[in-house]
mmCIF file of C-alpha atoms in Angstrom:
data_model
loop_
_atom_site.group_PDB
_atom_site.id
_atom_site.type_symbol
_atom_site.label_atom_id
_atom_site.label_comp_id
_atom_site.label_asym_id
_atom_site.label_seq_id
_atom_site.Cartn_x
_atom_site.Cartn_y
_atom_site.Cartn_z
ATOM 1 C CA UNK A 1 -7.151 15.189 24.080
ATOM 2 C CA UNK A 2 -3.523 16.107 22.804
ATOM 3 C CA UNK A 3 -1.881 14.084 20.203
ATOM 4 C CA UNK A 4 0.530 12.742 22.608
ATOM 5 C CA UNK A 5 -1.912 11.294 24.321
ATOM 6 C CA UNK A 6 -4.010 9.334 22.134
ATOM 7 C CA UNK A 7 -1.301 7.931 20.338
ATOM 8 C CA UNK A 8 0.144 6.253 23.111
ATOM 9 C CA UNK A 9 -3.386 4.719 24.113
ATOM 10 C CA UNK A 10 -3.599 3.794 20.551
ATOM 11 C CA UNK A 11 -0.634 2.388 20.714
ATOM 12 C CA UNK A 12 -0.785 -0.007 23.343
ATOM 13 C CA UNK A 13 -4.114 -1.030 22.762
ATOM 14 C CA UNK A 14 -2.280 -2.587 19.588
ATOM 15 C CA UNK A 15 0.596 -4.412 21.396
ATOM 16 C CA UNK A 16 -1.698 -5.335 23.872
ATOM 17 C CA UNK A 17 -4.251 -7.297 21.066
ATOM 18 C CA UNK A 18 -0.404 -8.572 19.739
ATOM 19 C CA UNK A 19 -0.415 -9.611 23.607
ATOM 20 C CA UNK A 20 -4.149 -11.512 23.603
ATOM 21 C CA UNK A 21 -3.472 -13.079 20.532
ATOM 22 C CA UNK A 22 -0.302 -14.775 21.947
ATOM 23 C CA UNK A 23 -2.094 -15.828 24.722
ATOM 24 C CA UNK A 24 -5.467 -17.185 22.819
ATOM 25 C CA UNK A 25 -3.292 -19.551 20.621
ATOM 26 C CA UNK A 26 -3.161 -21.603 23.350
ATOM 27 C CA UNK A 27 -6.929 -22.106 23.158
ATOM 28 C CA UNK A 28 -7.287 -21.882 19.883
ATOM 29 C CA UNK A 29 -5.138 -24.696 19.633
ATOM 30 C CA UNK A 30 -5.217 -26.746 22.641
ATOM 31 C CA UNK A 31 -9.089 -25.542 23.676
ATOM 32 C CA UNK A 32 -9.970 -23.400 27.185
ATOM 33 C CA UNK A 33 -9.142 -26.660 29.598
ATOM 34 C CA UNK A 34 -6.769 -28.245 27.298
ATOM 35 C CA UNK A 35 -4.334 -25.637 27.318
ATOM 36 C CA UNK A 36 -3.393 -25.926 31.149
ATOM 37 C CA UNK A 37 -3.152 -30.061 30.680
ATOM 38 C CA UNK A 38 -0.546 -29.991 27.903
ATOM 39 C CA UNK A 39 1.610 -33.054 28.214
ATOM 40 C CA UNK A 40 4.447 -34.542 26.375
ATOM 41 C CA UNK A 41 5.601 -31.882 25.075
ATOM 42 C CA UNK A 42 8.947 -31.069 23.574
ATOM 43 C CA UNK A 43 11.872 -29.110 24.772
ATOM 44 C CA UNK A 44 11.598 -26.236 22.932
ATOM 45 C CA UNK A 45 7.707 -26.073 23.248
ATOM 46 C CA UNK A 46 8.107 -26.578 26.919
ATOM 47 C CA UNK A 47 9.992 -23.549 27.048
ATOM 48 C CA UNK A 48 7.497 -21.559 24.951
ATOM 49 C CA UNK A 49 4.757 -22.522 26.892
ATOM 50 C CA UNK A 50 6.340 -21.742 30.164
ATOM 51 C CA UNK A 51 7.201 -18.360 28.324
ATOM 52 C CA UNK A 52 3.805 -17.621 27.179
ATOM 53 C CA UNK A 53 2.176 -18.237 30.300
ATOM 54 C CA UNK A 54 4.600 -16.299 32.818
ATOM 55 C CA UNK A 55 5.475 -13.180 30.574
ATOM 56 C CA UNK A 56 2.031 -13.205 28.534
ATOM 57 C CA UNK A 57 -0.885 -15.429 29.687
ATOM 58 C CA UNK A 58 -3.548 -12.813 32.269
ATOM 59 C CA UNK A 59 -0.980 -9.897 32.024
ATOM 60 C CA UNK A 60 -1.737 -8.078 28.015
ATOM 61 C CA UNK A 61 -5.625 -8.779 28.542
ATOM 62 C CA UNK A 62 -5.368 -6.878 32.180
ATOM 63 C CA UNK A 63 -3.370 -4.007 29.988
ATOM 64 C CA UNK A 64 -6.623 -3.736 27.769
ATOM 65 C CA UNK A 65 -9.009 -3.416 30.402
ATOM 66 C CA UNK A 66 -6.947 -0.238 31.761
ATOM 67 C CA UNK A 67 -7.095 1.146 28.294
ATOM 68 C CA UNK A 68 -10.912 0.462 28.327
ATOM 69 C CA UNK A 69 -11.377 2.545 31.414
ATOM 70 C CA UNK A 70 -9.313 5.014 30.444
ATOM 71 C CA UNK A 71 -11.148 5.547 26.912
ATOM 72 C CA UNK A 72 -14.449 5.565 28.644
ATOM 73 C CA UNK A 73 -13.572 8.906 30.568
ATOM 74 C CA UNK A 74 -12.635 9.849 27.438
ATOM 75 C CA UNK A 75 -15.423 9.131 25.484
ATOM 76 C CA UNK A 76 -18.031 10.075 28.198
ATOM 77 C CA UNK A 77 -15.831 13.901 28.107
ATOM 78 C CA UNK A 78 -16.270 13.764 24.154
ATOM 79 C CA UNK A 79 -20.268 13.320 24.858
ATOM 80 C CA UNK A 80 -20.221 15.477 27.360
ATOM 81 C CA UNK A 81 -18.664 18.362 25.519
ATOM 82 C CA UNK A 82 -21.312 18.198 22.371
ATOM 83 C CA UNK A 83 -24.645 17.625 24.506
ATOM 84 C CA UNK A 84 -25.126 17.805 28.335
ATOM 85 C CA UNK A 85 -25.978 14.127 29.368
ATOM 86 C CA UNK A 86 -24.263 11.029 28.160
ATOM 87 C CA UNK A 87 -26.187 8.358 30.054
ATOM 88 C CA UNK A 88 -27.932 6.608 27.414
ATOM 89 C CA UNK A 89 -25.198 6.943 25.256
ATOM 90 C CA UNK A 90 -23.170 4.710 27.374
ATOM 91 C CA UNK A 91 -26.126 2.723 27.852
ATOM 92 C CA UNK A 92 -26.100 1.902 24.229
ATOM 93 C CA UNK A 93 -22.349 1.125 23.880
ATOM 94 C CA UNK A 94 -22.865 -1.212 26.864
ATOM 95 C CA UNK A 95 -25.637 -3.665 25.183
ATOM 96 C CA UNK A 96 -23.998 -2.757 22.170
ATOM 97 C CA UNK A 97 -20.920 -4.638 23.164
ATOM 98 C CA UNK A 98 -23.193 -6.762 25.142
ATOM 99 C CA UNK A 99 -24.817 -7.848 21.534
ATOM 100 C CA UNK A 100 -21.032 -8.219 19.928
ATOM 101 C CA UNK A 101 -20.087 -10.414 22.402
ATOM 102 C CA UNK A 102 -22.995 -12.973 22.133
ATOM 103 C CA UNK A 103 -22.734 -12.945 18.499
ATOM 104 C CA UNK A 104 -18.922 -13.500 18.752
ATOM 105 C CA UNK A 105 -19.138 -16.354 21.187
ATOM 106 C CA UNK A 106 -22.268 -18.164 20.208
ATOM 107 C CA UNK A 107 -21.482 -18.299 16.129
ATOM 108 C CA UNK A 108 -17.453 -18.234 16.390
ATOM 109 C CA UNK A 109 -15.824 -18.595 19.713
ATOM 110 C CA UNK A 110 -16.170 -19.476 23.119
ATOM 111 C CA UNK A 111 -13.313 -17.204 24.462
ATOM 112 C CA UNK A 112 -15.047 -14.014 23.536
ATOM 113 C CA UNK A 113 -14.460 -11.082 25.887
ATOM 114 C CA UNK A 114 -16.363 -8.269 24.302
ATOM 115 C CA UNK A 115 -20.076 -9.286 26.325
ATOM 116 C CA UNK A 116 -17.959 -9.103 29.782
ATOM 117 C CA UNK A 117 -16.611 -5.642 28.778
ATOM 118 C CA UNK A 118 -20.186 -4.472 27.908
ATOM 119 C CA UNK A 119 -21.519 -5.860 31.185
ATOM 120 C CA UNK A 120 -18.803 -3.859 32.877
ATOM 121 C CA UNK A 121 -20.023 -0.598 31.957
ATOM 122 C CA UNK A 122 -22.666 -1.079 33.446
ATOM 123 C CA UNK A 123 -21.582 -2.032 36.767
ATOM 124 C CA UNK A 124 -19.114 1.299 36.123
ATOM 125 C CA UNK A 125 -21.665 3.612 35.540
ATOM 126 C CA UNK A 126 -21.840 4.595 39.950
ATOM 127 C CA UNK A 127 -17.988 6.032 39.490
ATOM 128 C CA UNK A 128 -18.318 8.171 36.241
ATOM 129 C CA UNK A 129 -18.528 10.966 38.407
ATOM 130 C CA UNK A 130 -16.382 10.276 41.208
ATOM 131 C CA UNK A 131 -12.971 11.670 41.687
ATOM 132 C CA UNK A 132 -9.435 10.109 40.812
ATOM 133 C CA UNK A 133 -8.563 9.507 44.346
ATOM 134 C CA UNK A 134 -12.283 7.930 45.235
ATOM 135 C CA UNK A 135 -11.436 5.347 42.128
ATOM 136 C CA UNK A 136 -7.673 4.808 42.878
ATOM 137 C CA UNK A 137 -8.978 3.575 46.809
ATOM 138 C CA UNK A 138 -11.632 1.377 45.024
ATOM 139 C CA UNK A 139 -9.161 0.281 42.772
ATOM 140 C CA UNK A 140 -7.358 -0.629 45.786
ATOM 141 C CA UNK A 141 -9.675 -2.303 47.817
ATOM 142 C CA UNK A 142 -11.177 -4.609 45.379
ATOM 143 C CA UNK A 143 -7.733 -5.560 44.150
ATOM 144 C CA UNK A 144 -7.067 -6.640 47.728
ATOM 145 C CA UNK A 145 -10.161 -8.385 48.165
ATOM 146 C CA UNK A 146 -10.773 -10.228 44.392
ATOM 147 C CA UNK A 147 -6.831 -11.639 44.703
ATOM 148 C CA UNK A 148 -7.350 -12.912 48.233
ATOM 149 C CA UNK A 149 -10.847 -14.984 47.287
ATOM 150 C CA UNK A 150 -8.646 -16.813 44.683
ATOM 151 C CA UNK A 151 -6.797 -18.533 47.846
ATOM 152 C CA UNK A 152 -6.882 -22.125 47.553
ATOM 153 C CA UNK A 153 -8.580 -21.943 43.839
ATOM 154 C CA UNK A 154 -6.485 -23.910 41.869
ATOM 155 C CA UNK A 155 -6.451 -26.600 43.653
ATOM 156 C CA UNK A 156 -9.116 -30.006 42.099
ATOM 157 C CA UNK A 157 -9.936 -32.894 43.461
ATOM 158 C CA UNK A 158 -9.379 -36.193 41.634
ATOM 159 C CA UNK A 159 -12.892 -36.590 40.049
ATOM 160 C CA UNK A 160 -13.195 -32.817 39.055
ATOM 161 C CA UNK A 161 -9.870 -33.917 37.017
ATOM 162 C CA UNK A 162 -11.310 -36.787 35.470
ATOM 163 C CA UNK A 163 -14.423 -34.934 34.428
ATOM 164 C CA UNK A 164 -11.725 -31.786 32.506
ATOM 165 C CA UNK A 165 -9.624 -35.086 31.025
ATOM 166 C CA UNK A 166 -13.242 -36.305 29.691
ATOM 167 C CA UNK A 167 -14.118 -32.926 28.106
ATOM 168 C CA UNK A 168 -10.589 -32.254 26.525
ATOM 169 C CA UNK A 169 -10.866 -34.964 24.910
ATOM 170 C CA UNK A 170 -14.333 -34.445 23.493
ATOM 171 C CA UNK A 171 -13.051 -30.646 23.021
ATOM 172 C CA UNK A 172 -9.970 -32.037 20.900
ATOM 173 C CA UNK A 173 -12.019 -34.383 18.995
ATOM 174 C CA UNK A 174 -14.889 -31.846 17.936
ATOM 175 C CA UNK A 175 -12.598 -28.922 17.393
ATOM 176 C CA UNK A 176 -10.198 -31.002 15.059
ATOM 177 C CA UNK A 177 -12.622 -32.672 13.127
ATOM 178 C CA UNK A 178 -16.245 -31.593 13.505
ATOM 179 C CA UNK A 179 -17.887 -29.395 11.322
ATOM 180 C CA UNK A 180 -19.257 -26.005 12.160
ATOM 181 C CA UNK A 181 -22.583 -27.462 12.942
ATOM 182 C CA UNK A 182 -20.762 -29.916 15.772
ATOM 183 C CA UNK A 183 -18.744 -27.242 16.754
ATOM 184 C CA UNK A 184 -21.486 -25.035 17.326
ATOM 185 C CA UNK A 185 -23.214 -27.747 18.846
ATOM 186 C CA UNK A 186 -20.829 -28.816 21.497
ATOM 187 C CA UNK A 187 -20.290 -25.066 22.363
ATOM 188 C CA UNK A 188 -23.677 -24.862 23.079
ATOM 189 C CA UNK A 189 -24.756 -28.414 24.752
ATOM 190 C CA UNK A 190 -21.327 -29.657 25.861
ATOM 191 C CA UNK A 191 -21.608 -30.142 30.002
ATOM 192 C CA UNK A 192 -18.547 -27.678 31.186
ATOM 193 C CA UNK A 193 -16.530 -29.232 34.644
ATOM 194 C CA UNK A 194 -17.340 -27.215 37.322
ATOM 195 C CA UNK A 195 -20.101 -25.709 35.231
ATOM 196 C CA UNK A 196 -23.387 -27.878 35.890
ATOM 197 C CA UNK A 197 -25.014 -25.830 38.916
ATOM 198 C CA UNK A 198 -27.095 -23.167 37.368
ATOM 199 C CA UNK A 199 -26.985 -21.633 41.058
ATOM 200 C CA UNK A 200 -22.669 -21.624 40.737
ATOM 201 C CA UNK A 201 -23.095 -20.172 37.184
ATOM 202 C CA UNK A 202 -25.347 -17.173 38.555
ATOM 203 C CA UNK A 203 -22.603 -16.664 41.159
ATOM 204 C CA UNK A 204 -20.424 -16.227 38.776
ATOM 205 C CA UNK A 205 -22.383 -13.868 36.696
ATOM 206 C CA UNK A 206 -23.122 -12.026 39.519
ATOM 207 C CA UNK A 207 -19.503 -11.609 41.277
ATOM 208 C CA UNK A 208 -17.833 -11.705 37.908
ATOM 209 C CA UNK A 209 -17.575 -7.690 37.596
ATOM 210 C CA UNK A 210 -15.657 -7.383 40.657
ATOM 211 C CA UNK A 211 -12.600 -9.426 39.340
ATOM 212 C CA UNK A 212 -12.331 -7.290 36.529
ATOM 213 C CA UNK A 213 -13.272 -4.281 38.127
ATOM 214 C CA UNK A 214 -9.873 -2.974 39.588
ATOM 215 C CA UNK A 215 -8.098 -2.466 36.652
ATOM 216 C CA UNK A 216 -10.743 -0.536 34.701
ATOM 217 C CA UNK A 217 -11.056 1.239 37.934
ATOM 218 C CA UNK A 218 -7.428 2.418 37.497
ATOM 219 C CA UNK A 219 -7.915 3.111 34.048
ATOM 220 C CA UNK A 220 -10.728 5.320 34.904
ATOM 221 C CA UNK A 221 -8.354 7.249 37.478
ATOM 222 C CA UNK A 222 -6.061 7.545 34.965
ATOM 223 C CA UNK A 223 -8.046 9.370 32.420
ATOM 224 C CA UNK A 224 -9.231 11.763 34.953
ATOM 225 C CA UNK A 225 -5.795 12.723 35.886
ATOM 226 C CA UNK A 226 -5.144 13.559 32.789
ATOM 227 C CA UNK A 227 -2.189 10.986 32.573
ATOM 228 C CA UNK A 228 -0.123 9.997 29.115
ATOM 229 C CA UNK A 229 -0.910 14.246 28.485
ATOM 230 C CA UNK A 230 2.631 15.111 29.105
ATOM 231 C CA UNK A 231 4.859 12.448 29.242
ATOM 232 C CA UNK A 232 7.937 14.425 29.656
ATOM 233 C CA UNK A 233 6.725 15.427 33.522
ATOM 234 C CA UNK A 234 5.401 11.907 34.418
ATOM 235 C CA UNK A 235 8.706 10.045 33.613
ATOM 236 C CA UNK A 236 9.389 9.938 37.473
ATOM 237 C CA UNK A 237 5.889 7.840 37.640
ATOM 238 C CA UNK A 238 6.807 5.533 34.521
ATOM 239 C CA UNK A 239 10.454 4.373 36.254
ATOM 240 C CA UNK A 240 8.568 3.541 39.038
ATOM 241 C CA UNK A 241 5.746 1.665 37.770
ATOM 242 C CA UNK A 242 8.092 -0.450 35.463
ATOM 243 C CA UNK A 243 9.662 -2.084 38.349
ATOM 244 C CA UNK A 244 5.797 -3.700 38.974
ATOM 245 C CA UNK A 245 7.626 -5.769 35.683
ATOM 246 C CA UNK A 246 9.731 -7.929 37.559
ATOM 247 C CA UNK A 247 7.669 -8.225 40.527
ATOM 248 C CA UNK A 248 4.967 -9.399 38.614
ATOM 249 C CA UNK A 249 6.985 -12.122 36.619
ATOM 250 C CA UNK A 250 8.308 -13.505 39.884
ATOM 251 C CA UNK A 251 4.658 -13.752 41.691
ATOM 252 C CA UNK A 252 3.261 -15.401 38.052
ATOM 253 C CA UNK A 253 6.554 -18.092 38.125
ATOM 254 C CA UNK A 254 6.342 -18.997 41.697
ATOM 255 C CA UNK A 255 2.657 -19.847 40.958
ATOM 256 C CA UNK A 256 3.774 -22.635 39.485
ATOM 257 C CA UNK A 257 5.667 -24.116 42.575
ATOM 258 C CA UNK A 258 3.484 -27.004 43.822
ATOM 259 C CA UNK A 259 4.490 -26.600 47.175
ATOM 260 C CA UNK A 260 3.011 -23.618 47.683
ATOM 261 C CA UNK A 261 -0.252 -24.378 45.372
ATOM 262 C CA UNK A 262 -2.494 -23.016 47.756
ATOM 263 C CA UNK A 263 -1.328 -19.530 46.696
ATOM 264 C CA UNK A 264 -0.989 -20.417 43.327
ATOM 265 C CA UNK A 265 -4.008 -18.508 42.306
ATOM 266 C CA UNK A 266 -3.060 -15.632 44.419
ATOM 267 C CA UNK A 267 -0.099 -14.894 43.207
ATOM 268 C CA UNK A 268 -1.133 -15.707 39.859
ATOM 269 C CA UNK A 269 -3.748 -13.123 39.741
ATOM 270 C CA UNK A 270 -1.408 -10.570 41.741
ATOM 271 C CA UNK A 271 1.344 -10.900 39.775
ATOM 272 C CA UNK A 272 -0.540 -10.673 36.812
ATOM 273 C CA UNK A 273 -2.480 -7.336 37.320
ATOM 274 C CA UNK A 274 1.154 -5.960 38.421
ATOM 275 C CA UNK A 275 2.924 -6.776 35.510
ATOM 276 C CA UNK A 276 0.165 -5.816 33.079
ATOM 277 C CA UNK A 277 1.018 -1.949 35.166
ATOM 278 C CA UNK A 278 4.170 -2.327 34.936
ATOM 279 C CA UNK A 279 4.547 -3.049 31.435
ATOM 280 C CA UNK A 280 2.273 0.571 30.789
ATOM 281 C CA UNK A 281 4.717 2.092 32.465
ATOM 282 C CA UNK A 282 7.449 0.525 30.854
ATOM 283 C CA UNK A 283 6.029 1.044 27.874
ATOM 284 C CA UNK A 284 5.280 4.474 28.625
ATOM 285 C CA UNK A 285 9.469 5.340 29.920
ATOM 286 C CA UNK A 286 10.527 4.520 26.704
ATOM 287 C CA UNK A 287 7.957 5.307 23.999
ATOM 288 C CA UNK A 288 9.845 8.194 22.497
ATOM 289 C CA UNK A 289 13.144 6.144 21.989
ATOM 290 C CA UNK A 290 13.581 6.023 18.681
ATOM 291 C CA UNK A 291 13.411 2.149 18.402
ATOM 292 C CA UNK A 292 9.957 2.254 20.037
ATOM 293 C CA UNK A 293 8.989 5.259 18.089
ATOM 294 C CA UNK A 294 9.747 3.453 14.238
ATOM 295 C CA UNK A 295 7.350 0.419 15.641
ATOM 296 C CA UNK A 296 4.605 2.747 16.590
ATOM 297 C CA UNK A 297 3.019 3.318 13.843
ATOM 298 C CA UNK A 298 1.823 -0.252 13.275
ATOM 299 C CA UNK A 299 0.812 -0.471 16.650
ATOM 300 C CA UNK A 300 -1.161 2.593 16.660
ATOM 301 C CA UNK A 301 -2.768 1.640 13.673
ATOM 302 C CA UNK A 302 -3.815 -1.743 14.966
ATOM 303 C CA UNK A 303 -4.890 -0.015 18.143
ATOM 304 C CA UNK A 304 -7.118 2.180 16.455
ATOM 305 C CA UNK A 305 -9.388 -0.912 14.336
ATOM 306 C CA UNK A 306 -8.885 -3.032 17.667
ATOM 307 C CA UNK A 307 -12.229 -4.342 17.683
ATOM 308 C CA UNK A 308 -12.155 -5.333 14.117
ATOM 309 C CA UNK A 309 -8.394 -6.530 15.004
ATOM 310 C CA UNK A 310 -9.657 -8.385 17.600
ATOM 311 C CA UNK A 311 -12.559 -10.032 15.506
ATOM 312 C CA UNK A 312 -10.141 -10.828 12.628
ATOM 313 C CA UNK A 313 -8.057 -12.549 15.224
ATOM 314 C CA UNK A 314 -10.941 -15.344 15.626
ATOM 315 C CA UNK A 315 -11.777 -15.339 11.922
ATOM 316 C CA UNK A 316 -8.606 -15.907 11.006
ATOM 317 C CA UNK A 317 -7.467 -18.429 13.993
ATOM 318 C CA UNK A 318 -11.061 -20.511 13.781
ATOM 319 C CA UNK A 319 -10.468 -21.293 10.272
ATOM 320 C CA UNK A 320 -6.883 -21.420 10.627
ATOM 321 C CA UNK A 321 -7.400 -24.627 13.585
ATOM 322 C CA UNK A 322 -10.932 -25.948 13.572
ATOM 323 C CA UNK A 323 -12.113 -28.800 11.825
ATOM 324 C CA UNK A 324 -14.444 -26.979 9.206
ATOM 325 C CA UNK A 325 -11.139 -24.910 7.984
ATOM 326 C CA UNK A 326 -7.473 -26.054 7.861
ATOM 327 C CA UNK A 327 -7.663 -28.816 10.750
ATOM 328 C CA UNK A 328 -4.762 -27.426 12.053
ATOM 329 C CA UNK A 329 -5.830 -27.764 16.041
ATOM 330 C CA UNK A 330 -3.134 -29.138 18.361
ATOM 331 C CA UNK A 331 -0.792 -29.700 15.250
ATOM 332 C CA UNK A 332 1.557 -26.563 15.179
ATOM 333 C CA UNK A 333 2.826 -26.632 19.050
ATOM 334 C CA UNK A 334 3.507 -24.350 21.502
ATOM 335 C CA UNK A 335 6.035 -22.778 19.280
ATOM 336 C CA UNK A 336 4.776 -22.789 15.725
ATOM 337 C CA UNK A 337 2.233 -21.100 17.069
ATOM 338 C CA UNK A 338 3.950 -18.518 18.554
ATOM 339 C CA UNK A 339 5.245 -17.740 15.250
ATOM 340 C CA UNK A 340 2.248 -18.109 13.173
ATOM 341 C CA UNK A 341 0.498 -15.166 15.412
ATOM 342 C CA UNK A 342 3.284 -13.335 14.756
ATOM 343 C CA UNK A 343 2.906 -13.939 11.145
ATOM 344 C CA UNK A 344 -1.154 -12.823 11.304
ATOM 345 C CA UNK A 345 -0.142 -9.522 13.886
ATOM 346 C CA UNK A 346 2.358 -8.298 10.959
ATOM 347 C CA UNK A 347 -0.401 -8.862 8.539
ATOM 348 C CA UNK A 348 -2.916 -7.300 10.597
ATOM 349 C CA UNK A 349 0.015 -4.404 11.097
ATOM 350 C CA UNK A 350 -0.020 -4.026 7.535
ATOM 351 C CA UNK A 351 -4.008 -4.163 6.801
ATOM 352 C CA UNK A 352 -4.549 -1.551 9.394
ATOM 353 C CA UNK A 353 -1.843 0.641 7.705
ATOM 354 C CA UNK A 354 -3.246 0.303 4.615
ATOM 355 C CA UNK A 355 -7.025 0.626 5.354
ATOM 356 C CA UNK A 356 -6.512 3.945 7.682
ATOM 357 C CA UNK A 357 -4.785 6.008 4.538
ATOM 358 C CA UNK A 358 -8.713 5.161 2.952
ATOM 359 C CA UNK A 359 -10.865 5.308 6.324
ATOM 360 C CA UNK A 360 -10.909 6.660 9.088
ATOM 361 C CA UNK A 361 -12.377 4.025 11.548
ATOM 362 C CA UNK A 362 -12.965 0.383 11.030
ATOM 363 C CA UNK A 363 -16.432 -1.460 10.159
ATOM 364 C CA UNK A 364 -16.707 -2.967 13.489
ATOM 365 C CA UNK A 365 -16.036 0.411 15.302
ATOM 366 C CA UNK A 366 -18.464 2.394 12.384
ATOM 367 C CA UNK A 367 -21.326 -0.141 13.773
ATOM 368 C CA UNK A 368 -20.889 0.631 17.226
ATOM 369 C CA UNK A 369 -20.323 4.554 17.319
ATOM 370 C CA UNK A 370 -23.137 4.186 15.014
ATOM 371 C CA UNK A 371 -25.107 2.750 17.744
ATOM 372 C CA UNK A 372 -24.072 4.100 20.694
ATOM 373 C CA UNK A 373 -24.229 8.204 19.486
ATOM 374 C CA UNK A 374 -27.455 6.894 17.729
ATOM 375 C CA UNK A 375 -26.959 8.365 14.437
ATOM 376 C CA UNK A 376 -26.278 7.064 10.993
ATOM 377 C CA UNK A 377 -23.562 9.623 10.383
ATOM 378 C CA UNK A 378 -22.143 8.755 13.741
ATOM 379 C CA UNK A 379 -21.657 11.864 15.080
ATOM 380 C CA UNK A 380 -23.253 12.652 18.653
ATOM 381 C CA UNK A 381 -26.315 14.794 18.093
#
């Protein structure tokens, strides 16, 4: 792995956590269903919201799920090249993310994304091996196939509406003023709408993987064509994919045209898998402009603690909006909390800054390669 290289990943993990967290205020503050029934709202957080959800709702998680695949290649060559076989190595990364993720969303937050991403290894573990071109076709196919099932998704009849109304407002009562014990409570007991069939749920579990799939298919590709090596000879590649940008962000705004809600979801989901490429690429033409280049840094470094990032993130916002901390939930808007994650990314920009001139990875990331190279030292045996 050249330099290059992994600074660039590194870097966009971070601006793709700056990204998530932009997009999770909205539950943080408004809950998972009450963030798509905001009402009332003002000017100016009208015109947040509509920002938030066209230019960063679905697009910066997609642009960490390419980064995943990518780094597993990566990781799985790093095995590879100290000890022959590196199955139960990514065995143990899988349930150990698995094990993160439960812990995350049973004790903290419901929005946790860590137990899907461990679950995903495990349904990638068939294409380790297979070539870039057999994953780009995959890529391909399921993309095709998972955006087209979402025809006709978004659309609720008027008793599935009353049931989300019902639970928002439970959800905006417990979150505000509960204490951890109700929180934790109604997290665990609360009836979810569209939730109560245990048979649905299994669907979902089951089916799940192949929405996410495409993406960390294409990361996967990626890595094995050595892409991000030498960006000098792939600018042709980045100008292209960068005009997947405004594509995308006219699919994600004409999913909000109700007379065409059928495709809603479709282009919704389409638009936002583009854009999350195109800003890569984007991101990618002009990373050694010098604007770009005096940010990195504080990207980078938030990229490489990104699971402790992303950890602090819930911490910080929990306590921040629930009831058992500040009580802030629902109170800042649309806006003010745009700018308050702005406020906790620059702090986060400046912890990880800090804490890498002492360390060299974070706790979170010390438990897991712990874990998964099955060595107190960390190293792979």
């Amino acid at each position: 792995m050249t330099t290059n290289r992994v600074t660039f990943i590194d870097t966009m993990r971070g601006f793709s956590l700056f990204g998530i967290l932009m997009a999770n205020l909205l539950i943080f503050q408004f809950g998972m269903y009450g963030k798509d029934e905001l009402k009332n709202l003002s000017t100016l957080d009208n015109g947040a919201l509509y920002f938030v959800k066209v230019v960063i709702e679905g697009s910066f998680m997609p642009i960490f799920t390419i980064l995943f695949g990518f780094s597993l290649i990566k990781l799985i060559e790093s095995i590879r090249r100290k000890k022959n076989k590196s199955r139960w190595s990514i065995l143990r990364r899988a349930t150990g993310l698995i094990a993160l993720g439960l812990l995350h969303s049973i004790l903290l937050w419901e929005g946790d994304i860590l137990f899907s991403y461990g679950c995903m290894m495990l349904f990638l573990i068939p294409f380790i091996n297979r070539k870039p071109k057999t994953l780009f076709i995959w890529a391909g196919i399921l993309f095709v196939l998972t955006t087209a099932l979402t025809y006709g998704s978004m659309e609720t009849s008027k008793k599935e509406q009353k049931e989300i109304e019902t639970y928002i407002e439970q959800a905006d009562d417990v979150y505000a003023n509960g204490s951890y014990l109700e929180i934790f409570d109604f997290r665990a007991n609360a009836e979810v709408p569209g939730m109560e069939d245990p048979s649905f749920i299994f669907i979902i579990l089951i089916f799940a993987p192949m929405f996410y799939a495409p993406l960390f298919l294409f990361g996967m590709a990626l890595a094995k064509k050595q892409a991000f090596v030498e960006m000098n000879k792939e600018m042709k590649w980045y100008k292209l994919g960068a005009l997947l940008v405004p594509i995308g962000l006219v699919c994600k705004s004409l999913s909000f045209i109700e007379s065409i809600s059928a495709f809603s979801s479709i282009l919704l989901m389409g638009g936002s898998q583009l854009l999350a490429i195109g800003y890569v690429c984007l991101a990618a033409y002009i990373y050694n402009t010098r604007p770009v280049q005096l940010l990195a840094p504080a990207f980078e470094s938030v990229g490489k603690l990104s699971l402790t990032n992303y950890l602090l993130q819930t911490i910080i916002c929990t306590t921040v909006f629930y009831g058992y901390g500040l009580g802030l939930y629902g109170k800042l808007g649309v806006f003010g909390g745009i700018l308050f994650g702005i406020i906790v990314y620059s702090l986060q920009c400046v912890f990880s800054l800090a804490y890498l001139k002492k360390f060299k990875r974070g706790p979170f990331e010390t438990i897991l390669r712990i874990w998964t190279n099955w060595s107190w030292t960390g190293q792979v045996k």
